[in-house]
Amino acid sequence: MEFKNTLEFARELDKKDTLAKYRTEFNFPKVNGKEVIYFTGNSLGLQSNRSVDYVKEVMDDWANLAVEGHFFADKPWWDYHERFSSPLSKLVGAKPSEVTVMNTLTVNLHLLMASFYRPTQKKFKILCEEKAFPSDQYMIQSQVQFHGLDPKDTIVEIKRRDGEHNFRIEDILAKIDEVGDELSLVLIGGLNYYTGQVLDMKTITAKAHEYDAYVGWDLAHAAGNIKLELHEWGADFAAWCSYKYMNSGPGNASGCFIHEKHHNNMDLPRLGGWWGHNKERRFLMEPKYDPIQSAHGWQISNLPILSLAPYLASVEMFDEIGMDKLVEKRDVITSYLEFILKEVARETNANFEIITPSDPKERGSQLSVLLHGEGRRLFDYLMEEGVIVDWREPNVIRLAPVPLYTSYEDMYHFGQILKNGVKS
Ligand SMILES: *Cc1c(COP(=O)(O)O)cnc(C)c1O
């Protein structure tokens, strides 16, 4: 498509956008009385009216039914989480039995590592990416120490080449070969939070399996953003938070995937609790733990229904739309934003370096821009003008034109504000 940096052109694209109607369901913060241009849906997605309704429903049921709500609410609480199985499985390319929701992301990765990271003397190494999201680094280090091992000898990082911003698949595969039979677990962010690069999860998973290692994916920035085929790819496990692209609200519940090949494996240790116990016999309060043979078998506690309510509203919205449509708009609007950035750079002689891969297959809804010669001043200017972006040291801004609720007109106006900001 031939793009133009004009208001008319942006409005034409909005008119043809079949997702445009969803924008009106979301609540945008205001700056100086005007709705913001929101580029941080990769950090905290916007609130939808549906999610407010779903929370209200739980509050009303609590008021009207109290403990009876567990069984007699419209959406009974005792199996509320099972409502996620079908829509969420489609979102991540899994079977319904392979997904569940519980806890928060880092907690779930710890719990999944309890099952999938069981180092032996010969097989104990974990492969992750360099400069992983800090929580993942702390999580992996502390798990290694929990097993009495030294992170220095245990954690192997895949590196970028000097002067390059993105990982090369051949380097990752070579690293797996190099670690070989000592490899116990691969645990990487499927979509890099800093650069927005999507990794070839299928190829990496297959390669690690050649060495009988388990493969887990942190999909914090991938879920609800890119198309995933977790079952097909044979990933052993994955987890994601729901408050980024899935718009479920601050700090909210995590989703996780456990491949069905592991569901019946009772040799795999799990940290148990009553909500993972055989559903039919849960309330018999029997002494022996009998975990459910599905992803729900990794549940521990009865679920925080108030947290799940906005997440469920969101997952149902995604299901209504389908990932294919989202991905289609995502690619066009992200390319349009890329075009606008290049236009502004050209007109102002600014040196913006987009470090996100330019191939749409290797990125989702995020462009990370290195602002050579610009810094915090430009970021502050954008924020004051009602453009909500995210700043990462030393001088990177991350822009996520989330297809569910950003418009092409937003991209155009952003370009105009950016141009003034560079010149001022
Ligand atoms: C956002 C994010 C997290 C956040 O973890 P929480 O446990 O939800 O606080 C973890 N890992 C990655 C890669 C992230 O992007």
Short mmCIF file of C-alpha atoms and ligand atoms in Angstrom, two decimals:
data_model
loop_
_atom_site.label_atom_id
_atom_site.label_comp_id
_atom_site.label_asym_id
_atom_site.label_seq_id
_atom_site.Cartn_x
_atom_site.Cartn_y
_atom_site.Cartn_z
CA MET A 1 0.00 0.00 0.00
CA GLU A 2 1.21 3.48 -0.88
CA PHE A 3 0.96 5.56 2.31
CA LYS A 4 0.47 9.32 2.56
CA ASN A 5 1.23 11.55 5.49
CA THR A 6 -2.05 13.44 5.36
CA LEU A 7 -5.12 13.67 7.58
CA GLU A 8 -7.41 12.73 4.68
CA PHE A 9 -5.44 9.58 3.96
CA ALA A 10 -5.43 8.52 7.63
CA ARG A 11 -9.18 9.10 7.83
CA GLU A 12 -9.73 7.01 4.71
CA LEU A 13 -7.93 4.11 6.37
CA ASP A 14 -10.02 4.54 9.51
CA LYS A 15 -13.20 4.45 7.45
CA LYS A 16 -12.20 1.09 5.99
CA ASP A 17 -11.10 -0.30 9.36
CA THR A 18 -13.46 -3.08 10.46
CA LEU A 19 -12.10 -2.87 14.03
CA ALA A 20 -12.75 0.87 14.36
CA LYS A 21 -15.94 0.31 16.33
CA TYR A 22 -14.04 -1.34 19.17
CA ARG A 23 -12.21 1.89 19.91
CA THR A 24 -15.40 3.38 21.35
CA GLU A 25 -15.53 0.59 23.94
CA PHE A 26 -12.29 1.75 25.56
CA ASN A 27 -11.66 4.55 28.03
CA PHE A 28 -8.83 6.88 27.06
CA PRO A 29 -7.17 9.11 29.64
CA LYS A 30 -7.23 12.84 28.87
CA VAL A 31 -4.46 15.41 28.80
CA ASN A 32 -5.51 19.07 28.61
CA GLY A 33 -9.09 17.92 28.10
CA LYS A 34 -8.23 15.84 25.03
CA GLU A 35 -8.09 12.07 24.72
CA VAL A 36 -4.49 10.93 24.56
CA ILE A 37 -2.76 9.12 21.72
CA TYR A 38 -2.00 5.89 23.53
CA PHE A 39 1.13 3.97 22.59
CA THR A 40 1.65 2.00 25.80
CA GLY A 41 -0.86 -0.79 25.40
CA ASN A 42 2.20 -3.06 25.49
CA SER A 43 2.69 -1.98 29.10
CA LEU A 44 -0.86 -1.51 30.37
CA GLY A 45 -3.79 -1.98 28.02
CA LEU A 46 -6.75 0.39 28.23
CA GLN A 47 -9.88 -0.32 30.21
CA SER A 48 -12.93 -1.48 28.25
CA ASN A 49 -16.50 -0.84 29.34
CA ARG A 50 -17.15 -4.57 29.18
CA SER A 51 -14.50 -5.20 31.78
CA VAL A 52 -16.19 -2.69 34.11
CA ASP A 53 -19.51 -4.51 33.60
CA TYR A 54 -17.95 -7.88 34.36
CA VAL A 55 -16.44 -6.62 37.60
CA LYS A 56 -19.76 -5.06 38.56
CA GLU A 57 -21.47 -8.39 37.97
CA VAL A 58 -19.16 -10.13 40.44
CA MET A 59 -19.61 -7.35 43.01
CA ASP A 60 -23.40 -7.61 42.66
CA ASP A 61 -23.34 -11.38 42.96
CA TRP A 62 -21.21 -11.09 46.05
CA ALA A 63 -23.67 -8.60 47.57
CA ASN A 64 -26.74 -10.61 46.66
CA LEU A 65 -25.56 -14.18 47.04
CA ALA A 66 -22.50 -14.09 49.29
CA VAL A 67 -21.14 -17.62 49.69
CA GLU A 68 -23.89 -19.03 47.48
CA GLY A 69 -22.21 -17.23 44.57
CA HIS A 70 -19.69 -20.06 44.35
CA PHE A 71 -22.41 -22.24 42.85
CA PHE A 72 -25.36 -19.99 42.06
CA ALA A 73 -23.92 -16.84 40.52
CA ASP A 74 -24.76 -16.38 36.84
CA LYS A 75 -21.18 -17.30 36.20
CA PRO A 76 -20.48 -19.51 39.23
CA TRP A 77 -17.16 -18.82 40.88
CA TRP A 78 -16.04 -22.37 41.59
CA ASP A 79 -15.35 -23.06 37.92
CA TYR A 80 -15.20 -19.47 36.63
CA HIS A 81 -11.68 -20.06 35.27
CA GLU A 82 -12.96 -22.78 32.94
CA ARG A 83 -14.74 -20.09 30.92
CA PHE A 84 -11.30 -19.07 29.65
CA SER A 85 -10.39 -22.43 28.19
CA SER A 86 -12.06 -22.12 24.81
CA PRO A 87 -11.43 -18.43 23.94
CA LEU A 88 -7.95 -18.33 25.42
CA SER A 89 -6.87 -21.55 23.72
CA LYS A 90 -7.73 -20.03 20.34
CA LEU A 91 -5.77 -16.91 21.21
CA VAL A 92 -2.56 -18.82 21.80
CA GLY A 93 -2.99 -21.74 19.42
CA ALA A 94 -3.62 -24.43 22.01
CA LYS A 95 -6.20 -27.07 22.87
CA PRO A 96 -8.72 -25.95 25.50
CA SER A 97 -7.27 -28.46 27.97
CA GLU A 98 -3.81 -26.90 27.59
CA VAL A 99 -4.53 -23.44 29.02
CA THR A 100 -5.53 -22.04 32.33
CA VAL A 101 -5.41 -18.75 34.24
CA MET A 102 -3.96 -18.25 37.68
CA ASN A 103 -1.59 -16.15 39.80
CA THR A 104 0.66 -13.65 38.06
CA LEU A 105 3.29 -14.12 35.39
CA THR A 106 6.54 -14.45 37.31
CA VAL A 107 4.83 -16.60 39.93
CA ASN A 108 3.58 -18.92 37.19
CA LEU A 109 7.01 -19.18 35.62
CA HIS A 110 8.38 -20.20 39.02
CA LEU A 111 5.65 -22.82 39.41
CA LEU A 112 6.20 -24.14 35.91
CA MET A 113 9.92 -24.34 36.53
CA ALA A 114 9.15 -26.47 39.58
CA SER A 115 7.81 -28.99 37.06
CA PHE A 116 10.11 -28.40 34.12
CA TYR A 117 13.45 -27.46 35.59
CA ARG A 118 14.84 -30.46 37.44
CA PRO A 119 18.59 -30.26 37.03
CA THR A 120 20.74 -33.36 37.25
CA GLN A 121 24.50 -33.54 37.38
CA LYS A 122 24.75 -33.95 33.61
CA LYS A 123 21.75 -31.93 32.48
CA PHE A 124 21.37 -28.66 34.32
CA LYS A 125 21.85 -25.66 32.05
CA ILE A 126 19.22 -23.03 31.27
CA LEU A 127 19.34 -21.07 28.05
CA CYS A 128 17.86 -17.56 28.09
CA GLU A 129 18.43 -14.33 26.20
CA GLU A 130 20.90 -11.66 27.30
CA LYS A 131 19.30 -8.62 28.90
CA ALA A 132 16.08 -10.52 29.49
CA PHE A 133 13.28 -8.67 31.25
CA PRO A 134 14.63 -8.13 34.78
CA SER A 135 11.93 -10.18 36.50
CA ASP A 136 12.87 -13.16 34.32
CA GLN A 137 16.54 -12.73 35.17
CA TYR A 138 15.80 -12.67 38.90
CA MET A 139 13.44 -15.60 38.55
CA ILE A 140 15.96 -17.78 36.74
CA GLN A 141 18.86 -16.82 39.02
CA SER A 142 16.87 -17.58 42.14
CA GLN A 143 15.57 -20.90 40.78
CA VAL A 144 19.11 -21.95 40.02
CA GLN A 145 20.20 -21.01 43.53
CA PHE A 146 17.18 -22.78 44.96
CA HIS A 147 18.62 -25.96 43.44
CA GLY A 148 21.98 -25.24 45.07
CA LEU A 149 23.65 -24.36 41.76
CA ASP A 150 25.74 -21.39 40.74
CA PRO A 151 24.08 -19.11 38.17
CA LYS A 152 27.52 -18.51 36.60
CA ASP A 153 27.91 -22.14 35.52
CA THR A 154 24.25 -22.77 34.89
CA ILE A 155 22.70 -19.90 32.96
CA VAL A 156 23.74 -19.58 29.33
CA GLU A 157 22.75 -16.43 27.48
CA ILE A 158 22.16 -16.01 23.78
CA LYS A 159 23.87 -12.87 22.61
CA ARG A 160 23.38 -10.32 19.90
CA ARG A 161 26.29 -9.69 17.57
CA ASP A 162 28.32 -6.53 18.12
CA GLY A 163 26.50 -3.51 16.74
CA GLU A 164 23.28 -5.45 16.12
CA HIS A 165 20.01 -4.97 17.96
CA ASN A 166 18.32 -8.27 17.22
CA PHE A 167 19.10 -11.93 17.74
CA ARG A 168 19.92 -14.11 14.78
CA ILE A 169 18.20 -17.45 14.62
CA GLU A 170 21.37 -19.18 13.48
CA ASP A 171 23.17 -17.91 16.59
CA ILE A 172 20.45 -19.23 18.85
CA LEU A 173 20.48 -22.65 17.20
CA ALA A 174 24.27 -22.77 17.36
CA LYS A 175 24.16 -21.98 21.06
CA ILE A 176 21.75 -24.85 21.65
CA ASP A 177 24.13 -27.19 19.79
CA GLU A 178 27.02 -25.87 21.84
CA VAL A 179 25.31 -26.56 25.18
CA GLY A 180 24.07 -29.88 23.80
CA ASP A 181 23.14 -32.60 26.26
CA GLU A 182 23.79 -30.36 29.26
CA LEU A 183 20.76 -28.31 28.24
CA SER A 184 17.90 -28.82 30.65
CA LEU A 185 15.63 -25.89 29.83
CA VAL A 186 15.20 -23.11 27.29
CA LEU A 187 13.24 -20.19 28.71
CA ILE A 188 13.09 -17.08 26.53
CA GLY A 189 10.78 -14.16 25.83
CA GLY A 190 9.01 -15.06 22.59
CA LEU A 191 8.69 -11.38 21.71
CA ASN A 192 11.49 -9.23 23.06
CA TYR A 193 10.10 -6.52 25.30
CA TYR A 194 12.82 -4.01 24.42
CA THR A 195 13.19 -4.33 20.65
CA GLY A 196 9.86 -5.91 19.72
CA GLN A 197 11.60 -8.77 17.88
CA VAL A 198 9.58 -11.97 17.48
CA LEU A 199 11.66 -15.13 17.72
CA ASP A 200 11.10 -18.20 15.58
CA MET A 201 9.60 -20.20 18.42
CA LYS A 202 8.84 -23.22 16.28
CA THR A 203 12.42 -23.72 15.11
CA ILE A 204 13.96 -23.03 18.50
CA THR A 205 11.58 -25.44 20.22
CA ALA A 206 12.34 -28.22 17.74
CA LYS A 207 16.07 -27.69 18.10
CA ALA A 208 16.06 -27.83 21.91
CA HIS A 209 13.95 -30.97 21.78
CA GLU A 210 16.74 -32.68 19.83
CA TYR A 211 18.64 -32.57 23.12
CA ASP A 212 15.66 -33.62 25.24
CA ALA A 213 15.50 -30.22 26.88
CA TYR A 214 12.22 -28.63 27.87
CA VAL A 215 11.18 -25.37 26.24
CA GLY A 216 9.14 -22.66 27.93
CA TRP A 217 8.15 -19.25 26.57
CA ASP A 218 7.51 -16.02 28.39
CA LEU A 219 4.80 -14.51 26.23
CA ALA A 220 4.20 -11.28 28.15
CA HIS A 221 4.51 -9.22 24.97
CA ALA A 222 3.24 -11.86 22.59
CA ALA A 223 -0.16 -12.92 23.95
CA GLY A 224 -2.92 -10.97 22.28
CA ASN A 225 -0.36 -9.41 19.95
CA ILE A 226 0.96 -12.07 17.60
CA LYS A 227 -0.34 -15.35 16.28
CA LEU A 228 0.85 -18.25 18.36
CA GLU A 229 0.66 -21.97 17.67
CA LEU A 230 1.87 -23.31 20.99
CA HIS A 231 0.40 -26.77 20.55
CA GLU A 232 1.72 -27.20 17.02
CA TRP A 233 5.15 -25.93 17.94
CA GLY A 234 5.29 -28.47 20.74
CA ALA A 235 6.28 -25.93 23.40
CA ASP A 236 6.33 -27.61 26.78
CA PHE A 237 4.94 -24.64 28.65
CA ALA A 238 4.34 -20.92 28.39
CA ALA A 239 2.99 -18.11 30.52
CA TRP A 240 1.92 -14.52 29.92
CA CYS A 241 0.48 -11.60 31.80
CA SER A 242 -2.91 -10.27 30.80
CA TYR A 243 -2.56 -6.57 31.54
CA LYS A 244 -0.48 -5.68 28.47
CA TYR A 245 -2.15 -6.46 25.12
CA MET A 246 -4.99 -8.29 26.84
CA ASN A 247 -6.31 -5.22 28.65
CA SER A 248 -7.27 -6.94 31.89
CA GLY A 249 -6.14 -4.25 34.33
CA PRO A 250 -3.06 -3.44 36.41
CA GLY A 251 -1.07 -6.37 37.76
CA ASN A 252 -3.75 -8.79 36.75
CA ALA A 253 -3.81 -12.56 36.44
CA SER A 254 -1.56 -14.58 34.18
CA GLY A 255 -2.42 -17.24 31.68
CA CYS A 256 -0.45 -20.38 31.16
CA PHE A 257 -0.07 -23.20 28.71
CA ILE A 258 1.08 -26.72 29.46
CA HIS A 259 1.31 -29.05 26.49
CA GLU A 260 -1.05 -32.01 26.67
CA LYS A 261 1.82 -34.47 26.41
CA HIS A 262 2.58 -33.62 30.06
CA HIS A 263 -0.93 -33.73 31.50
CA ASN A 264 -0.91 -37.37 32.50
CA ASN A 265 2.70 -37.52 33.54
CA MET A 266 2.47 -37.94 37.28
CA ASP A 267 6.27 -38.19 37.50
CA LEU A 268 6.41 -34.49 36.78
CA PRO A 269 6.45 -32.78 40.16
CA ARG A 270 3.81 -30.13 40.70
CA LEU A 271 3.31 -27.84 43.63
CA GLY A 272 -0.23 -28.71 44.56
CA GLY A 273 -3.27 -27.10 46.07
CA TRP A 274 -6.96 -27.91 46.26
CA TRP A 275 -7.97 -26.16 43.04
CA GLY A 276 -5.68 -28.47 41.08
CA HIS A 277 -7.36 -31.50 42.65
CA ASN A 278 -9.86 -33.74 40.86
CA LYS A 279 -12.82 -31.43 40.33
CA GLU A 280 -15.54 -33.96 41.14
CA ARG A 281 -13.90 -34.86 44.43
CA ARG A 282 -12.54 -31.46 45.43
CA PHE A 283 -15.04 -30.83 48.18
CA LEU A 284 -14.73 -34.28 49.68
CA MET A 285 -11.57 -32.95 51.31
CA GLU A 286 -9.67 -36.20 50.85
CA PRO A 287 -6.10 -36.48 52.12
CA LYS A 288 -4.41 -37.67 48.89
CA TYR A 289 -3.68 -35.20 46.10
CA ASP A 290 -5.15 -36.25 42.76
CA PRO A 291 -4.27 -33.53 40.24
CA ILE A 292 -6.54 -32.83 37.27
CA GLN A 293 -5.05 -34.19 34.05
CA SER A 294 -5.10 -30.92 32.14
CA ALA A 295 -3.52 -27.48 32.55
CA HIS A 296 -5.98 -26.92 35.41
CA GLY A 297 -3.97 -29.53 37.29
CA TRP A 298 -1.36 -26.83 37.89
CA GLN A 299 -3.88 -24.67 39.77
CA ILE A 300 -3.30 -24.15 43.47
CA SER A 301 -5.78 -21.82 45.10
CA ASN A 302 -9.39 -20.93 44.55
CA LEU A 303 -9.31 -18.11 42.08
CA PRO A 304 -9.46 -14.33 42.54
CA ILE A 305 -12.75 -13.89 40.71
CA LEU A 306 -12.60 -10.09 40.81
CA SER A 307 -9.33 -10.26 38.88
CA LEU A 308 -10.59 -12.80 36.42
CA ALA A 309 -13.72 -10.80 35.58
CA PRO A 310 -12.07 -8.05 33.46
CA TYR A 311 -9.72 -10.64 31.95
CA LEU A 312 -12.68 -12.77 30.87
CA ALA A 313 -14.39 -9.74 29.32
CA SER A 314 -11.24 -9.11 27.34
CA VAL A 315 -10.68 -12.68 26.22
CA GLU A 316 -14.26 -12.82 24.97
CA MET A 317 -13.68 -9.64 22.97
CA PHE A 318 -10.59 -11.14 21.37
CA ASP A 319 -12.55 -14.28 20.60
CA GLU A 320 -15.28 -12.25 18.94
CA ILE A 321 -12.71 -10.60 16.66
CA GLY A 322 -10.21 -13.40 16.14
CA MET A 323 -6.44 -13.03 15.94
CA ASP A 324 -6.40 -13.02 12.13
CA LYS A 325 -8.27 -9.73 11.90
CA LEU A 326 -6.18 -8.17 14.63
CA VAL A 327 -2.96 -9.21 12.96
CA GLU A 328 -4.15 -7.84 9.64
CA LYS A 329 -4.79 -4.35 11.06
CA ARG A 330 -1.73 -4.57 13.28
CA ASP A 331 0.55 -4.98 10.29
CA VAL A 332 -0.97 -2.10 8.35
CA ILE A 333 -1.08 0.36 11.24
CA THR A 334 2.43 -0.56 12.39
CA SER A 335 3.74 -0.03 8.86
CA TYR A 336 1.87 3.25 8.70
CA LEU A 337 3.50 4.38 11.93
CA GLU A 338 6.89 3.32 10.53
CA PHE A 339 6.20 5.39 7.42
CA ILE A 340 5.21 8.43 9.51
CA LEU A 341 8.38 8.12 11.59
CA LYS A 342 10.50 8.05 8.45
CA GLU A 343 8.63 11.03 6.99
CA VAL A 344 9.18 13.09 10.14
CA ALA A 345 12.85 12.13 10.23
CA ARG A 346 13.22 13.16 6.61
CA GLU A 347 11.44 16.49 7.07
CA THR A 348 13.34 17.43 10.23
CA ASN A 349 16.70 15.77 9.56
CA ALA A 350 16.26 13.84 12.81
CA ASN A 351 18.16 10.59 13.18
CA PHE A 352 15.60 8.03 14.34
CA GLU A 353 16.75 4.44 14.18
CA ILE A 354 13.95 1.89 14.35
CA ILE A 355 15.58 -1.11 16.04
CA THR A 356 12.53 -3.36 15.67
CA PRO A 357 12.83 -5.73 12.69
CA SER A 358 11.34 -4.25 9.53
CA ASP A 359 9.85 -7.58 8.40
CA PRO A 360 6.23 -7.76 9.67
CA LYS A 361 6.71 -11.48 10.32
CA GLU A 362 9.39 -10.65 12.87
CA ARG A 363 7.49 -8.07 14.84
CA GLY A 364 4.14 -7.43 16.47
CA SER A 365 2.53 -4.17 17.45
CA GLN A 366 5.62 -2.33 18.62
CA LEU A 367 8.28 -0.11 17.17
CA SER A 368 11.28 0.70 19.34
CA VAL A 369 13.02 3.84 18.21
CA LEU A 370 16.53 4.91 19.11
CA LEU A 371 16.51 8.70 19.22
CA HIS A 372 20.04 9.60 18.18
CA GLY A 373 20.79 13.16 19.25
CA GLU A 374 17.49 13.44 21.09
CA GLY A 375 16.65 12.42 24.59
CA ARG A 376 14.43 12.82 27.53
CA ARG A 377 13.41 16.32 26.38
CA LEU A 378 11.55 14.95 23.37
CA PHE A 379 9.89 12.29 25.50
CA ASP A 380 8.71 14.95 27.99
CA TYR A 381 7.40 17.06 25.12
CA LEU A 382 5.37 14.16 23.71
CA MET A 383 3.87 13.36 27.12
CA GLU A 384 2.90 16.99 27.69
CA GLU A 385 1.21 17.03 24.28
CA GLY A 386 -0.87 13.99 25.18
CA VAL A 387 1.16 11.30 23.43
CA ILE A 388 1.68 8.49 25.91
CA VAL A 389 4.88 6.65 25.02
CA ASP A 390 7.35 4.64 27.00
CA TRP A 391 10.92 5.62 27.69
CA ARG A 392 13.78 3.16 28.13
CA GLU A 393 17.32 4.11 28.98
CA PRO A 394 19.49 5.30 27.35
CA ASN A 395 17.28 6.91 24.65
CA VAL A 396 14.72 4.51 23.27
CA ILE A 397 11.02 5.15 22.98
CA ARG A 398 8.67 2.26 22.45
CA LEU A 399 5.48 2.82 20.48
CA ALA A 400 2.71 0.24 20.36
CA PRO A 401 -0.09 1.12 17.93
CA VAL A 402 -2.48 -1.46 19.40
CA PRO A 403 -4.91 -2.47 16.64
CA LEU A 404 -7.89 -2.86 18.96
CA TYR A 405 -8.14 0.79 19.88
CA THR A 406 -5.65 3.03 18.08
CA SER A 407 -6.59 4.75 14.85
CA TYR A 408 -4.73 5.76 11.73
CA GLU A 409 -5.67 9.34 12.56
CA ASP A 410 -3.76 8.89 15.85
CA MET A 411 -0.68 8.00 13.81
CA TYR A 412 -1.04 11.10 11.66
CA HIS A 413 -1.49 13.45 14.65
CA PHE A 414 1.42 11.79 16.41
CA GLY A 415 3.62 12.59 13.41
CA GLN A 416 2.65 16.24 13.54
CA ILE A 417 3.33 16.49 17.28
CA LEU A 418 6.62 14.66 16.89
CA LYS A 419 7.69 17.03 14.13
CA ASN A 420 7.02 20.06 16.36
CA GLY A 421 8.82 18.34 19.22
CA VAL A 422 11.97 17.73 17.21
CA LYS A 423 12.05 21.31 15.95
CA SER A 424 11.27 22.97 19.29
C1 LIG B 1 5.80 -7.45 31.74
C2 LIG B 1 6.72 -8.60 31.86
C3 LIG B 1 6.83 -9.34 33.04
C4 LIG B 1 6.04 -8.92 34.26
O1 LIG B 1 5.93 -9.93 35.20
P1 LIG B 1 4.86 -9.86 36.38
O2 LIG B 1 5.10 -11.09 37.14
O3 LIG B 1 3.47 -9.79 35.76
O4 LIG B 1 5.12 -8.63 37.19
C5 LIG B 1 7.67 -10.44 33.06
N1 LIG B 1 8.40 -10.78 31.98
C6 LIG B 1 8.33 -10.08 30.83
C7 LIG B 1 9.14 -10.50 29.64
C8 LIG B 1 7.52 -8.96 30.74
O5 LIG B 1 7.46 -8.25 29.62
#
